[in-house]
Amino acid sequence: MLTPPRTVVRRDGGLYALERALQRRGFRHVAGADEAGRGACAGPLVAAAAVLPEGRRGEIEGLADSKLLTPASRERIHDEVVARALAYAVVVIPADEVDARGLHVCNLAAMRRALASLTTRPEYVLTDGFGVDGLDVPGLAVWKGDRVAACVAAASVLAKVTRDRIMVDLDERYPGYGFAEHKGYITPEHTAALRELGPCREHRFSYVNVATVSGRDGQPPRSRRPAAGGPEDALFGDLGEPRFGGPGDTLLGGPGDALLGGPDEPMERSGASGGTVGVALGEQPRPPAPVGEDVVMEGGER
């Protein structure tokens, strides 16, 4: 039996080389998946997936890892991806679900849900950094995938822009923290605001810095978030205020757009290019993970 020759992808082949190589091997629809907000201590975790067309239509000028782009470039490329993609999907996981289930579990579930929501079924999946189990198609985890594969870079931009828009909206709902500037990541200004104001609903109480200022650092990660209606709810202001990004909420396309749905199932909306946006609610909770999974991840902005 003859084995097919190996496919060699050169490092200097450019952002589209890996996808083109897979397409030459018969995998026409290659999906990329990435997330934004993993290292933030406030706001949601957002995952996205995208399938770009073959050929020149799938080539987007200036496409790169979202962290390397200016905000204006990200917005432009985001709109290009939405217009050109064969399919795209964005999934939003609220802060309280990150606390309840653990960061890594939510990260995998969000990317799995985003990939499953694509209206064009992928034949191969590329993910940034680590693999995603539970998929029925072959895939590859690519180190710094958002700088190596165009579809992963496209997903990175979708996730980053969506999350940034949410954080700008949250800045109006919870003034004083500077969410519009640092997007919920750990900066000296954010740390000072946390010490002065205490955490709000959109902070992740399973993260050490938030648990410390809330006085709940001695408790296990899963129990650090105050229960709704408990005495600590004074931290959160008016309990009658609708929650943003909570279970049942669906983020639409524009800045600050939110459609509130019912608590039983997520709502989804398909765009002209086959995009769907929703909140991952169908996953069953898994056993608690080790405490180390929930400690704050310091580092640069995602």
CSV table of N, CA and C in Angstrom, one decimal, residues 201-291:
chain,number,residue,atom,x,y,z
A,201,ARG,N,-20.4,42.5,40.0
A,201,ARG,CA,-20.9,41.2,39.5
A,201,ARG,C,-20.1,40.6,38.4
A,202,GLU,N,-19.4,41.4,37.6
A,202,GLU,CA,-18.7,41.0,36.4
A,202,GLU,C,-17.3,40.5,36.7
A,203,HIS,N,-16.9,40.6,38.0
A,203,HIS,CA,-15.5,40.1,38.3
A,203,HIS,C,-15.6,38.6,38.6
A,204,ARG,N,-14.5,38.0,38.4
A,204,ARG,CA,-14.3,36.5,38.6
A,204,ARG,C,-13.8,36.2,40.0
A,205,PHE,N,-14.7,35.8,40.9
A,205,PHE,CA,-14.3,35.6,42.3
A,205,PHE,C,-13.4,34.4,42.5
A,206,SER,N,-13.3,33.5,41.4
A,206,SER,CA,-12.3,32.4,41.6
A,206,SER,C,-10.9,32.8,41.3
A,207,TYR,N,-10.7,34.0,40.9
A,207,TYR,CA,-9.3,34.6,40.7
A,207,TYR,C,-8.8,35.1,42.0
A,208,VAL,N,-7.6,34.9,42.3
A,208,VAL,CA,-7.0,35.2,43.6
A,208,VAL,C,-7.1,36.7,43.9
A,209,ASN,N,-6.8,37.5,43.0
A,209,ASN,CA,-6.8,39.0,43.3
A,209,ASN,C,-8.2,39.5,43.6
A,210,VAL,N,-9.2,39.0,43.0
A,210,VAL,CA,-10.6,39.3,43.3
A,210,VAL,C,-11.0,38.7,44.6
A,211,ALA,N,-10.7,37.5,44.8
A,211,ALA,CA,-11.1,36.8,46.1
A,211,ALA,C,-10.4,37.5,47.3
A,212,THR,N,-9.2,38.0,47.1
A,212,THR,CA,-8.5,38.7,48.2
A,212,THR,C,-9.2,40.0,48.6
A,213,VAL,N,-9.5,40.8,47.6
A,213,VAL,CA,-10.1,42.1,48.0
A,213,VAL,C,-11.6,41.9,48.4
A,214,SER,N,-12.2,40.8,48.1
A,214,SER,CA,-13.6,40.6,48.5
A,214,SER,C,-13.6,39.9,49.9
A,215,GLY,N,-12.5,39.5,50.5
A,215,GLY,CA,-12.4,38.9,51.8
A,215,GLY,C,-12.8,37.4,51.7
A,216,ARG,N,-12.8,36.8,50.5
A,216,ARG,CA,-13.2,35.4,50.4
A,216,ARG,C,-12.0,34.5,49.9
A,217,ASP,N,-10.8,35.0,50.1
A,217,ASP,CA,-9.6,34.3,49.6
A,217,ASP,C,-9.3,33.0,50.4
A,218,GLY,N,-9.9,32.8,51.6
A,218,GLY,CA,-9.7,31.6,52.3
A,218,GLY,C,-10.7,30.5,51.9
A,219,GLN,N,-11.6,30.7,51.0
A,219,GLN,CA,-12.5,29.7,50.6
A,219,GLN,C,-12.1,29.1,49.3
A,220,PRO,N,-12.6,27.8,49.1
A,220,PRO,CA,-12.3,27.1,47.8
A,220,PRO,C,-12.7,28.0,46.6
A,221,PRO,N,-12.1,27.8,45.5
A,221,PRO,CA,-12.4,28.7,44.3
A,221,PRO,C,-13.9,28.6,44.0
A,222,ARG,N,-14.5,27.4,43.9
A,222,ARG,CA,-15.9,27.4,43.5
A,222,ARG,C,-16.9,28.0,44.4
A,223,SER,N,-16.5,28.3,45.6
A,223,SER,CA,-17.5,28.9,46.5
A,223,SER,C,-17.1,30.4,46.8
A,224,ARG,N,-16.2,30.9,46.1
A,224,ARG,CA,-15.8,32.3,46.4
A,224,ARG,C,-16.9,33.3,45.9
A,225,ARG,N,-17.5,33.0,44.8
A,225,ARG,CA,-18.6,34.0,44.3
A,225,ARG,C,-19.7,34.0,45.3
A,226,PRO,N,-20.1,35.2,45.8
A,226,PRO,CA,-21.3,35.2,46.7
A,226,PRO,C,-22.6,34.7,46.1
A,227,ALA,N,-23.4,34.0,46.8
A,227,ALA,CA,-24.6,33.6,46.3
A,227,ALA,C,-25.6,34.7,46.1
A,228,ALA,N,-26.4,34.6,45.1
A,228,ALA,CA,-27.4,35.7,44.8
A,228,ALA,C,-28.3,35.9,46.0
A,229,GLY,N,-28.6,37.1,46.3
A,229,GLY,CA,-29.4,37.4,47.4
A,229,GLY,C,-28.8,37.4,48.8
A,230,GLY,N,-27.5,37.0,48.8
A,230,GLY,CA,-26.8,36.9,50.1
A,230,GLY,C,-26.4,38.3,50.6
A,231,PRO,N,-25.8,38.4,51.8
A,231,PRO,CA,-25.4,39.7,52.3
A,231,PRO,C,-24.4,40.4,51.5
A,232,GLU,N,-23.5,39.7,50.7
A,232,GLU,CA,-22.5,40.3,49.9
A,232,GLU,C,-23.1,41.0,48.7
A,233,ASP,N,-24.4,40.8,48.4
A,233,ASP,CA,-25.0,41.4,47.2
A,233,ASP,C,-25.0,42.9,47.3
A,234,ALA,N,-24.7,43.5,48.5
A,234,ALA,CA,-24.5,44.9,48.5
A,234,ALA,C,-23.4,45.4,47.6
A,235,LEU,N,-22.4,44.5,47.4
A,235,LEU,CA,-21.3,44.8,46.5
A,235,LEU,C,-21.8,45.1,45.1
A,236,PHE,N,-23.0,44.6,44.7
A,236,PHE,CA,-23.4,44.6,43.3
A,236,PHE,C,-24.5,45.6,43.1
A,237,GLY,N,-24.8,46.4,44.0
A,237,GLY,CA,-25.8,47.5,43.8
A,237,GLY,C,-27.2,46.9,43.7
A,238,ASP,N,-28.1,47.5,42.8
A,238,ASP,CA,-29.5,47.1,42.7
A,238,ASP,C,-29.6,45.7,42.2
A,239,LEU,N,-30.3,44.9,42.9
A,239,LEU,CA,-30.5,43.5,42.5
A,239,LEU,C,-31.5,43.4,41.4
A,240,GLY,N,-32.3,44.4,41.2
A,240,GLY,CA,-33.3,44.4,40.1
A,240,GLY,C,-32.7,44.7,38.8
A,241,GLU,N,-31.5,45.1,38.7
A,241,GLU,CA,-30.9,45.5,37.4
A,241,GLU,C,-30.6,44.3,36.6
A,242,PRO,N,-31.0,44.3,35.3
A,242,PRO,CA,-30.8,43.1,34.5
A,242,PRO,C,-29.3,42.8,34.3
A,243,ARG,N,-29.0,41.5,34.4
A,243,ARG,CA,-27.6,41.1,34.2
A,243,ARG,C,-27.2,41.1,32.8
A,244,PHE,N,-26.0,41.5,32.5
A,244,PHE,CA,-25.5,41.5,31.1
A,244,PHE,C,-24.5,40.3,30.9
A,245,GLY,N,-24.8,39.6,29.9
A,245,GLY,CA,-24.0,38.4,29.6
A,245,GLY,C,-24.3,37.2,30.4
A,246,GLY,N,-25.4,37.2,31.1
A,246,GLY,CA,-25.8,36.0,31.9
A,246,GLY,C,-26.4,34.9,31.1
A,247,PRO,N,-26.8,33.8,31.8
A,247,PRO,CA,-27.4,32.7,31.1
A,247,PRO,C,-28.6,33.2,30.3
A,248,GLY,N,-28.7,32.7,29.0
A,248,GLY,CA,-29.8,33.1,28.2
A,248,GLY,C,-29.6,34.3,27.3
A,249,ASP,N,-28.5,35.1,27.6
A,249,ASP,CA,-28.3,36.3,26.9
A,249,ASP,C,-27.6,36.0,25.6
A,250,THR,N,-27.9,36.6,24.5
A,250,THR,CA,-27.2,36.4,23.2
A,250,THR,C,-26.7,37.8,22.8
A,251,LEU,N,-25.4,37.8,22.5
A,251,LEU,CA,-24.7,39.0,22.0
A,251,LEU,C,-24.9,39.0,20.5
A,252,LEU,N,-25.4,40.2,20.1
A,252,LEU,CA,-25.6,40.4,18.6
A,252,LEU,C,-24.3,41.0,18.1
A,253,GLY,N,-24.5,41.7,16.9
A,253,GLY,CA,-23.2,42.1,16.3
A,253,GLY,C,-22.7,43.5,16.7
A,254,GLY,N,-23.6,44.4,17.0
A,254,GLY,CA,-23.1,45.8,17.2
A,254,GLY,C,-22.7,46.1,18.6
A,255,PRO,N,-22.0,47.2,18.8
A,255,PRO,CA,-21.5,47.5,20.2
A,255,PRO,C,-22.6,47.6,21.2
A,256,GLY,N,-22.5,46.8,22.2
A,256,GLY,CA,-23.5,46.9,23.3
A,256,GLY,C,-24.8,46.2,23.0
A,257,ASP,N,-25.0,45.6,21.8
A,257,ASP,CA,-26.3,45.0,21.5
A,257,ASP,C,-26.4,43.7,22.4
A,258,ALA,N,-27.6,43.5,23.0
A,258,ALA,CA,-27.9,42.3,23.7
A,258,ALA,C,-29.3,42.0,23.6
A,259,LEU,N,-29.6,40.7,23.4
A,259,LEU,CA,-31.0,40.3,23.3
A,259,LEU,C,-31.2,39.3,24.5
A,260,LEU,N,-32.1,39.6,25.4
A,260,LEU,CA,-32.3,38.8,26.6
A,260,LEU,C,-33.3,37.7,26.2
A,261,GLY,N,-32.8,36.4,26.5
A,261,GLY,CA,-33.7,35.3,26.2
A,261,GLY,C,-34.1,34.6,27.5
A,262,GLY,N,-34.7,33.5,27.4
A,262,GLY,CA,-35.2,32.7,28.6
A,262,GLY,C,-34.0,32.0,29.2
A,263,PRO,N,-34.2,31.5,30.4
A,263,PRO,CA,-33.1,30.8,31.1
A,263,PRO,C,-32.9,29.4,30.7
A,264,ASP,N,-33.8,28.8,30.0
A,264,ASP,CA,-33.7,27.4,29.7
A,264,ASP,C,-32.9,27.0,28.6
A,265,GLU,N,-32.8,27.8,27.6
A,265,GLU,CA,-31.9,27.4,26.4
A,265,GLU,C,-31.4,28.7,25.8
A,266,PRO,N,-30.2,28.6,25.2
A,266,PRO,CA,-29.6,29.7,24.6
A,266,PRO,C,-30.3,30.1,23.3
A,267,MET,N,-30.3,31.4,23.0
A,267,MET,CA,-30.8,31.9,21.7
A,267,MET,C,-29.7,32.1,20.8
A,268,GLU,N,-29.9,31.9,19.5
A,268,GLU,CA,-28.9,32.0,18.5
A,268,GLU,C,-29.4,32.8,17.4
A,269,ARG,N,-28.5,33.5,16.7
A,269,ARG,CA,-28.9,34.3,15.5
A,269,ARG,C,-27.9,34.0,14.4
A,270,SER,N,-28.4,33.8,13.2
A,270,SER,CA,-27.5,33.5,12.1
A,270,SER,C,-27.4,34.7,11.2
A,271,GLY,N,-26.2,35.1,10.8
A,271,GLY,CA,-25.9,36.2,9.9
A,271,GLY,C,-26.0,35.7,8.5
A,272,ALA,N,-25.8,36.7,7.6
A,272,ALA,CA,-25.9,36.4,6.2
A,272,ALA,C,-24.8,35.4,5.8
A,273,SER,N,-23.7,35.5,6.5
A,273,SER,CA,-22.6,34.6,6.1
A,273,SER,C,-22.6,33.3,6.9
A,274,GLY,N,-23.6,33.1,7.7
A,274,GLY,CA,-23.7,31.8,8.4
A,274,GLY,C,-23.2,31.9,9.8
A,275,GLY,N,-23.1,33.1,10.4
A,275,GLY,CA,-22.6,33.2,11.7
A,275,GLY,C,-23.6,33.0,12.8
A,276,THR,N,-23.3,32.4,13.9
A,276,THR,CA,-24.2,32.3,15.0
A,276,THR,C,-23.6,32.7,16.2
A,277,VAL,N,-24.3,33.3,17.1
A,277,VAL,CA,-23.8,33.8,18.4
A,277,VAL,C,-24.7,33.4,19.5
A,278,GLY,N,-24.1,32.8,20.6
A,278,GLY,CA,-24.9,32.3,21.6
A,278,GLY,C,-24.1,32.2,22.9
A,279,VAL,N,-24.8,31.6,23.9
A,279,VAL,CA,-24.1,31.4,25.2
A,279,VAL,C,-24.1,29.9,25.5
A,280,ALA,N,-23.0,29.3,25.8
A,280,ALA,CA,-22.9,27.9,26.0
A,280,ALA,C,-23.6,27.5,27.4
A,281,LEU,N,-24.7,26.9,27.3
A,281,LEU,CA,-25.5,26.5,28.5
A,281,LEU,C,-25.7,25.0,28.5
A,282,GLY,N,-25.5,24.3,27.4
A,282,GLY,CA,-25.9,22.9,27.4
A,282,GLY,C,-24.9,22.0,28.0
A,283,GLU,N,-23.7,22.4,28.4
A,283,GLU,CA,-22.7,21.6,29.0
A,283,GLU,C,-23.0,21.3,30.5
A,284,GLN,N,-22.9,20.0,30.9
A,284,GLN,CA,-23.1,19.7,32.3
A,284,GLN,C,-21.9,20.0,33.1
A,285,PRO,N,-22.1,20.5,34.3
A,285,PRO,CA,-20.9,20.8,35.2
A,285,PRO,C,-20.1,19.5,35.4
A,286,ARG,N,-18.8,19.7,35.5
A,286,ARG,CA,-17.8,18.6,35.7
A,286,ARG,C,-17.3,18.8,37.2
A,287,PRO,N,-16.7,17.7,37.7
A,287,PRO,CA,-16.1,17.8,39.0
A,287,PRO,C,-15.2,18.9,39.2
A,288,PRO,N,-15.1,19.5,40.4
A,288,PRO,CA,-14.2,20.7,40.6
A,288,PRO,C,-12.8,20.3,40.2
A,289,ALA,N,-12.1,21.3,39.6
A,289,ALA,CA,-10.7,21.1,39.2
A,289,ALA,C,-9.8,21.6,40.3
A,290,PRO,N,-8.5,21.3,40.2
A,290,PRO,CA,-7.6,21.8,41.3
A,290,PRO,C,-7.6,23.3,41.4
A,291,VAL,N,-7.3,23.8,42.5
A,291,VAL,CA,-7.3,25.2,42.8
A,291,VAL,C,-6.4,25.9,41.8
